[in-house]
Short mmCIF file of C-alpha atoms and ligand atoms in Angstrom, two decimals:
data_model
loop_
_atom_site.label_atom_id
_atom_site.label_comp_id
_atom_site.label_asym_id
_atom_site.label_seq_id
_atom_site.Cartn_x
_atom_site.Cartn_y
_atom_site.Cartn_z
CA MET A 1 -46.11 -34.16 119.64
CA SER A 2 -49.50 -32.65 122.60
CA GLN A 3 -48.43 -34.44 126.16
CA THR A 4 -52.25 -35.74 127.79
CA LEU A 5 -50.27 -38.52 129.43
CA GLU A 6 -50.61 -38.11 133.30
CA ALA A 7 -47.68 -38.07 134.58
CA GLY A 8 -47.77 -41.20 137.57
CA ALA A 9 -50.24 -42.54 135.72
CA THR A 10 -50.43 -46.06 136.63
CA ALA A 11 -52.45 -49.81 136.55
CA ARG A 12 -51.54 -53.41 137.55
CA ALA A 13 -52.60 -56.34 135.55
CA ARG A 14 -52.38 -59.93 135.89
CA ALA A 15 -51.80 -62.14 132.54
CA HIS A 16 -51.07 -66.31 132.31
CA SER A 17 -48.94 -68.30 130.51
CA ASN A 18 -50.09 -70.46 128.01
CA ILE A 19 -48.77 -73.08 126.21
CA ALA A 20 -49.43 -74.17 122.59
CA LEU A 21 -51.23 -77.62 121.54
CA VAL A 22 -50.34 -76.43 117.81
CA LYS A 23 -47.15 -74.04 118.07
CA TYR A 24 -46.44 -71.33 116.85
CA TRP A 25 -43.33 -71.08 115.24
CA GLY A 26 -41.61 -68.77 112.18
CA LYS A 27 -42.69 -65.42 111.15
CA ASN A 28 -44.62 -63.29 108.32
CA ASP A 29 -43.30 -60.08 109.20
CA ALA A 30 -40.31 -59.05 111.81
CA VAL A 31 -41.40 -55.70 111.99
CA LEU A 32 -44.56 -56.19 113.23
CA ASN A 33 -44.04 -59.17 114.58
CA THR A 34 -46.89 -61.28 113.32
CA PRO A 35 -46.25 -65.68 113.28
CA ALA A 36 -46.14 -67.56 109.67
CA VAL A 37 -48.67 -70.57 111.34
CA GLY A 38 -51.62 -69.90 113.26
CA SER A 39 -51.75 -71.23 116.41
CA ILE A 40 -53.87 -73.28 119.50
CA SER A 41 -53.29 -72.54 123.34
CA ILE A 42 -54.61 -73.01 126.77
CA THR A 43 -54.02 -70.30 129.52
CA LEU A 44 -52.56 -71.75 132.57
CA ASP A 45 -54.27 -70.94 136.13
CA ALA A 46 -50.76 -71.52 138.32
CA LEU A 47 -48.41 -69.97 136.13
CA TYR A 48 -49.17 -66.23 135.86
CA THR A 49 -47.38 -62.67 135.39
CA ASP A 50 -47.88 -59.92 137.55
CA THR A 51 -46.87 -56.29 135.95
CA ARG A 52 -47.93 -52.47 136.51
CA VAL A 53 -46.88 -50.16 134.29
CA THR A 54 -46.59 -46.35 135.88
CA PHE A 55 -45.70 -43.36 133.05
CA ARG A 56 -42.91 -40.93 134.77
CA ALA A 57 -41.64 -37.41 133.54
CA GLY A 58 -37.92 -37.26 133.47
CA LEU A 59 -37.78 -40.93 131.95
CA ALA A 60 -35.07 -40.33 129.18
CA THR A 61 -36.39 -44.67 127.61
CA ASP A 62 -38.86 -46.63 129.28
CA GLU A 63 -36.69 -49.41 132.43
CA LEU A 64 -37.78 -52.69 132.66
CA TRP A 65 -37.21 -54.59 135.84
CA LEU A 66 -38.15 -58.56 136.14
CA ASN A 67 -38.24 -60.21 139.88
CA GLY A 68 -36.46 -56.63 140.55
CA CYS A 69 -33.92 -57.37 138.05
CA ARG A 70 -33.32 -54.25 134.95
CA HIS A 71 -33.77 -56.02 131.96
CA ASP A 72 -33.34 -54.57 128.32
CA ALA A 73 -36.49 -53.19 127.84
CA THR A 74 -36.61 -53.01 123.92
CA LYS A 75 -39.67 -55.32 123.41
CA ALA A 76 -41.44 -53.49 126.03
CA SER A 77 -41.02 -50.23 124.66
CA ARG A 78 -42.45 -51.74 121.31
CA VAL A 79 -45.48 -52.27 122.81
CA LEU A 80 -45.38 -48.88 125.38
CA ASP A 81 -45.05 -47.16 121.39
CA LEU A 82 -48.54 -47.90 120.16
CA VAL A 83 -49.95 -47.17 123.96
CA ARG A 84 -48.17 -43.67 123.95
CA TYR A 85 -49.08 -42.71 119.83
CA SER A 86 -52.63 -43.79 120.31
CA ARG A 87 -52.59 -41.25 123.02
CA GLY A 88 -50.33 -38.74 121.30
CA ALA A 89 -47.89 -38.79 124.39
CA THR A 90 -44.09 -39.57 124.85
CA LEU A 91 -43.73 -39.88 128.44
CA CYS A 92 -41.50 -43.04 129.14
CA ALA A 93 -42.54 -45.50 131.71
CA ILE A 94 -41.63 -47.90 133.87
CA VAL A 95 -42.70 -51.35 134.14
CA GLU A 96 -41.90 -53.58 137.02
CA SER A 97 -43.12 -57.65 135.96
CA THR A 98 -43.36 -60.84 138.43
CA ASN A 99 -43.11 -64.46 137.60
CA ASN A 100 -44.10 -66.20 139.61
CA PHE A 101 -42.47 -68.84 137.78
CA PRO A 102 -39.35 -69.21 135.59
CA THR A 103 -38.34 -66.94 133.45
CA GLY A 104 -37.21 -67.67 130.13
CA ALA A 105 -37.27 -71.29 130.35
CA GLY A 106 -40.31 -72.05 128.23
CA LEU A 107 -42.69 -71.36 130.57
CA ALA A 108 -44.03 -68.70 128.08
CA SER A 109 -42.87 -65.89 130.36
CA SER A 110 -42.93 -63.56 127.74
CA ALA A 111 -46.39 -64.62 126.15
CA SER A 112 -47.68 -64.18 130.69
CA GLY A 113 -45.54 -60.68 130.21
CA PHE A 114 -46.65 -59.16 126.97
CA ALA A 115 -49.91 -59.85 127.66
CA ALA A 116 -50.22 -58.32 130.88
CA LEU A 117 -48.44 -55.17 129.91
CA ALA A 118 -50.24 -54.61 127.03
CA VAL A 119 -53.50 -54.57 129.35
CA ALA A 120 -51.95 -52.55 132.32
CA ALA A 121 -50.16 -50.21 130.02
CA THR A 122 -53.27 -48.98 128.15
CA GLY A 123 -55.06 -48.95 131.56
CA ALA A 124 -52.52 -46.91 132.30
CA ALA A 125 -52.89 -44.66 129.47
CA GLY A 126 -56.30 -44.10 130.32
CA LEU A 127 -57.84 -46.30 127.43
CA THR A 128 -60.53 -48.81 126.57
CA PRO A 129 -58.77 -51.40 124.19
CA THR A 130 -61.15 -54.58 123.04
CA ALA A 131 -60.02 -57.67 124.03
CA ARG A 132 -59.30 -58.05 120.03
CA GLU A 133 -56.80 -54.81 120.32
CA LEU A 134 -54.99 -55.56 123.22
CA SER A 135 -54.23 -58.92 121.44
CA ILE A 136 -52.50 -57.13 118.81
CA LEU A 137 -51.04 -54.48 121.08
CA ALA A 138 -49.32 -57.94 122.83
CA ARG A 139 -48.20 -59.50 119.28
CA HIS A 140 -46.08 -56.41 118.83
CA GLY A 141 -44.47 -57.22 121.98
CA SER A 142 -44.85 -61.64 121.37
CA GLY A 143 -46.07 -63.80 119.11
CA SER A 144 -47.64 -65.99 121.94
CA ALA A 145 -48.76 -63.31 123.96
CA ALA A 146 -51.77 -61.90 121.58
CA ARG A 147 -53.76 -65.57 123.13
CA SER A 148 -52.68 -64.96 126.93
CA ILE A 149 -54.87 -62.10 126.38
CA PHE A 150 -57.58 -64.59 126.69
CA GLY A 151 -58.42 -67.87 129.27
CA GLY A 152 -58.95 -70.99 128.37
CA PHE A 153 -59.00 -72.71 124.84
CA ALA A 154 -57.48 -69.90 122.40
CA GLU A 155 -56.45 -69.09 118.39
CA MET A 156 -54.19 -67.40 116.50
CA HIS A 157 -54.92 -66.41 113.67
CA ALA A 158 -51.43 -65.98 111.32
CA GLY A 159 -53.66 -63.30 109.26
CA SER A 160 -52.04 -61.80 106.01
CA ALA A 161 -53.12 -58.36 105.66
CA ALA A 162 -50.16 -55.64 105.57
CA ASP A 163 -50.56 -54.28 108.59
CA GLY A 164 -51.22 -56.57 110.54
CA LEU A 165 -54.94 -56.25 112.16
CA ASP A 166 -56.12 -59.98 111.12
CA SER A 167 -53.08 -61.43 113.04
CA TYR A 168 -55.12 -61.35 116.49
CA ALA A 169 -55.65 -64.42 119.27
CA GLU A 170 -59.76 -64.94 119.82
CA GLN A 171 -60.93 -67.62 122.77
CA LEU A 172 -62.48 -71.33 120.94
CA LEU A 173 -63.65 -72.55 124.96
CA PRO A 174 -63.52 -70.45 127.92
CA GLY A 175 -61.28 -72.76 130.71
CA ALA A 176 -64.99 -73.34 132.93
CA ASP A 177 -66.29 -76.08 129.41
CA TRP A 178 -63.75 -77.90 129.42
CA PRO A 179 -61.41 -78.34 132.88
CA LEU A 180 -58.41 -79.60 131.67
CA ALA A 181 -54.81 -80.52 134.19
CA ILE A 182 -51.79 -79.63 132.73
CA LEU A 183 -48.60 -80.99 134.96
CA VAL A 184 -45.78 -79.23 134.34
CA ALA A 185 -42.40 -80.88 134.42
CA ILE A 186 -39.30 -78.60 135.64
CA THR A 187 -36.92 -79.98 134.63
CA ALA A 188 -34.05 -76.78 134.81
CA HIS A 189 -33.97 -73.23 136.18
CA GLY A 190 -32.07 -71.60 134.13
CA ALA A 191 -33.07 -69.44 131.38
CA LYS A 192 -32.80 -71.16 127.34
CA PRO A 193 -29.61 -70.38 125.78
CA ILE A 194 -31.84 -69.25 122.29
CA ASN A 195 -34.28 -67.23 122.09
CA SER A 196 -37.36 -68.01 120.06
CA THR A 197 -36.97 -64.86 117.82
CA VAL A 198 -33.52 -65.81 116.88
CA GLY A 199 -34.74 -69.89 116.57
CA MET A 200 -37.24 -69.17 114.34
CA GLY A 201 -34.55 -66.98 112.15
CA ALA A 202 -32.59 -69.83 111.91
CA THR A 203 -35.04 -72.43 111.60
CA ALA A 204 -36.54 -69.86 108.46
CA VAL A 205 -33.51 -70.30 106.30
CA SER A 206 -31.86 -73.60 107.49
CA SER A 207 -34.20 -76.09 108.03
CA PRO A 208 -35.21 -78.44 105.00
CA PHE A 209 -38.22 -79.46 106.79
CA TYR A 210 -39.66 -75.73 107.05
CA LEU A 211 -41.53 -75.61 103.92
CA ALA A 212 -43.44 -78.68 105.07
CA TRP A 213 -44.26 -77.29 108.61
CA LEU A 214 -45.57 -74.24 106.69
CA ALA A 215 -47.44 -77.00 104.16
CA THR A 216 -49.11 -78.14 106.74
CA ALA A 217 -49.93 -75.97 109.65
CA PRO A 218 -53.52 -75.11 108.50
CA THR A 219 -54.24 -79.17 108.55
CA ASP A 220 -53.19 -80.05 112.18
CA LEU A 221 -54.90 -76.02 113.23
CA ALA A 222 -58.78 -77.68 111.70
CA ASP A 223 -58.39 -80.80 113.56
CA MET A 224 -57.14 -79.72 116.60
CA ARG A 225 -60.80 -77.09 116.59
CA ALA A 226 -62.73 -79.93 115.85
CA ALA A 227 -61.34 -82.42 118.63
CA ILE A 228 -61.82 -78.99 120.86
CA ALA A 229 -65.60 -78.78 119.49
CA ALA A 230 -65.55 -82.41 119.88
CA PHE A 231 -64.65 -82.39 123.96
CA ASP A 232 -62.60 -85.30 122.85
CA PHE A 233 -59.35 -85.30 125.25
CA VAL A 234 -57.69 -87.97 123.57
CA ARG A 235 -57.34 -86.48 120.30
CA VAL A 236 -56.23 -83.43 121.43
CA GLY A 237 -53.24 -84.95 123.39
CA GLU A 238 -52.87 -86.84 120.77
CA LEU A 239 -52.75 -84.12 118.25
CA ALA A 240 -51.06 -81.74 120.60
CA GLU A 241 -47.91 -84.64 120.83
CA TYR A 242 -47.75 -85.03 117.16
CA ASN A 243 -47.30 -80.93 116.53
CA CYS A 244 -45.15 -80.60 119.20
CA LEU A 245 -42.45 -83.75 118.20
CA LYS A 246 -42.83 -82.19 114.63
CA LEU A 247 -41.89 -78.66 115.96
CA HIS A 248 -38.67 -80.28 117.31
CA ALA A 249 -37.64 -82.33 114.25
CA LEU A 250 -37.74 -78.72 112.46
CA MET A 251 -35.92 -77.16 115.50
CA LEU A 252 -33.75 -80.58 115.51
CA THR A 253 -32.57 -79.87 111.69
CA THR A 254 -31.79 -75.59 112.31
CA ARG A 255 -28.20 -75.25 112.14
CA PRO A 256 -26.90 -75.03 113.95
CA ALA A 257 -29.32 -77.61 115.54
CA LEU A 258 -31.68 -76.41 117.59
CA ILE A 259 -31.86 -79.04 121.58
CA TYR A 260 -34.24 -77.29 124.07
CA TRP A 261 -33.94 -81.26 126.01
CA ASN A 262 -32.20 -82.19 128.47
CA ALA A 263 -32.20 -85.38 129.38
CA ALA A 264 -34.68 -85.70 132.05
CA THR A 265 -36.70 -84.20 128.85
CA VAL A 266 -36.57 -87.19 127.39
CA ALA A 267 -37.14 -88.96 130.13
CA VAL A 268 -40.11 -87.28 131.32
CA MET A 269 -41.49 -88.27 127.23
CA HIS A 270 -41.13 -91.35 127.95
CA ALA A 271 -43.01 -91.61 131.21
CA VAL A 272 -45.90 -90.08 129.72
CA ARG A 273 -45.77 -92.84 126.96
CA ASP A 274 -45.52 -95.80 129.51
CA LEU A 275 -48.36 -93.65 131.61
CA ARG A 276 -50.69 -94.46 128.47
CA ALA A 277 -49.59 -98.16 128.33
CA SER A 278 -50.69 -98.22 131.69
CA GLY A 279 -53.84 -97.12 130.55
CA ILE A 280 -54.37 -93.15 131.17
CA ALA A 281 -55.02 -90.99 129.34
CA ALA A 282 -51.64 -88.01 129.24
CA TYR A 283 -49.64 -86.36 126.75
CA PHE A 284 -46.96 -84.54 126.86
CA THR A 285 -46.03 -81.18 125.05
CA ILE A 286 -42.75 -78.89 124.56
CA ASP A 287 -41.38 -75.37 123.50
CA ALA A 288 -38.37 -74.05 123.32
CA GLY A 289 -37.07 -75.01 126.30
CA PRO A 290 -36.49 -78.55 128.82
CA GLN A 291 -39.91 -78.17 130.70
CA VAL A 292 -42.63 -81.07 129.22
CA LYS A 293 -46.39 -80.03 130.12
CA VAL A 294 -48.40 -82.79 131.12
CA LEU A 295 -52.21 -82.52 129.22
CA CYS A 296 -54.53 -84.95 131.77
CA LEU A 297 -58.52 -85.30 132.43
CA PRO A 298 -58.00 -83.65 136.34
CA THR A 299 -59.60 -86.93 137.39
CA ASP A 300 -55.70 -88.49 136.71
CA ALA A 301 -53.53 -86.04 137.88
CA SER A 302 -52.14 -87.11 141.52
CA ARG A 303 -51.38 -90.55 139.58
CA VAL A 304 -49.82 -88.24 136.28
CA HIS A 305 -47.94 -85.94 138.72
CA ALA A 306 -46.64 -89.29 141.53
CA ALA A 307 -45.62 -90.25 138.20
CA LEU A 308 -43.55 -87.63 137.28
CA SER A 309 -42.07 -86.91 140.25
CA THR A 310 -40.13 -90.21 139.74
CA VAL A 311 -38.75 -89.71 137.35
CA GLY A 312 -34.87 -88.76 137.73
CA GLY A 313 -33.76 -84.38 136.60
CA VAL A 314 -37.28 -83.99 136.99
CA LEU A 315 -36.69 -80.36 139.82
CA GLU A 316 -40.62 -79.98 140.45
CA VAL A 317 -43.76 -80.72 139.48
CA ARG A 318 -46.64 -78.24 139.58
CA GLN A 319 -49.85 -78.62 138.50
CA SER A 320 -52.60 -76.20 137.03
CA ALA A 321 -55.90 -75.58 135.59
CA LEU A 322 -56.94 -74.02 133.20
CA GLY A 323 -56.70 -70.20 133.70
CA PRO A 324 -59.00 -67.12 133.34
CA ASP A 325 -58.40 -64.13 130.24
CA ALA A 326 -56.19 -61.04 131.35
CA TYR A 327 -57.13 -58.53 133.74
CA ARG A 328 -55.99 -55.71 135.68
CA LEU A 329 -55.56 -56.36 139.08
CA ASP A 330 -56.39 -52.40 140.37
O1 PMV B 1 -43.71 -65.89 121.16
P1 PMV B 1 -42.85 -66.57 121.29
O2 PMV B 1 -41.56 -65.71 120.72
O3 PMV B 1 -42.24 -66.59 123.03
O4 PMV B 1 -42.79 -67.68 120.67
C1 PMV B 1 -42.96 -69.18 121.42
C2 PMV B 1 -43.02 -71.12 120.22
C3 PMV B 1 -43.09 -71.18 121.18
O5 PMV B 1 -43.71 -71.22 122.22
C4 PMV B 1 -42.71 -72.67 120.91
C5 PMV B 1 -44.74 -72.56 120.12
C6 PMV B 1 -45.57 -71.37 120.92
O6 PMV B 1 -46.72 -71.32 119.96
O7 PMV B 1 -46.00 -70.58 121.59
#
């Protein structure tokens, strides 16, 4: 293969984490990493990954350095392989990433991480992909990363094409069009015990609810799309909480059970319901980890922040607005 990529070619990018309001769980095709269901998310301004990709001569394999520690680069190499393929190149790369939040603990570090990687790797390779192409590329690293290419509200299409080219995200609404606040109640700093790919595989073969999950996803997506289009905050919140609990019902009925919650996770869920009983529109959602993300209107954010901070076991509460598209830093 001809070496069209210069050794030393480098680029940096930032991508923000995202939180699904209608969740992705289950894969269509493990190799293409296409999801079994579509999903809808919001991108978070306060949580992001910065990544530099540098193609180097003399490297035997790709290297991934995350917050200064070397990590397994297998998934990063899937993304880099596609970039190398489109340039007819063979050079390996050093990927240096930093997260400004806990890694692998249900705060979607894989979403921001692979979206930043897609932007930085294509930038270093001198490619000028469309946002859709970036979304497809990021998906090869992590399904949720396809959504982090876009700021504000994004929808991921599961797609059905054999080549995976119709499995990408697109923006539903820029964040500036509907400012919302997200409070992230951090209840543990460690990495989660079962990663989402392994968890999804186990759910598909063992949860009796999996077929119902697949069958009801299109309705949840249509309802959420309509609620966002109508700027109906209560409806968005109710649907997000319902879909989150449906996901966790799937996880709890997987064998062996996927219990991502800890005691503080449950306490925060109750605190959010108490807030609603007191007249504050706040809604929770939880991914494959113990953190709770609480959605509210910006005018209620300080009261929600104060309430969550007093829940036993909550280590820290981070506040975020909706974030921007992934972008180049250089
Ligand atoms: O993209 P992954 O493989 O990290 O899986 C994401 C799974 C959930 O966070 C639980 C749901 C979602 O849609 O983000």
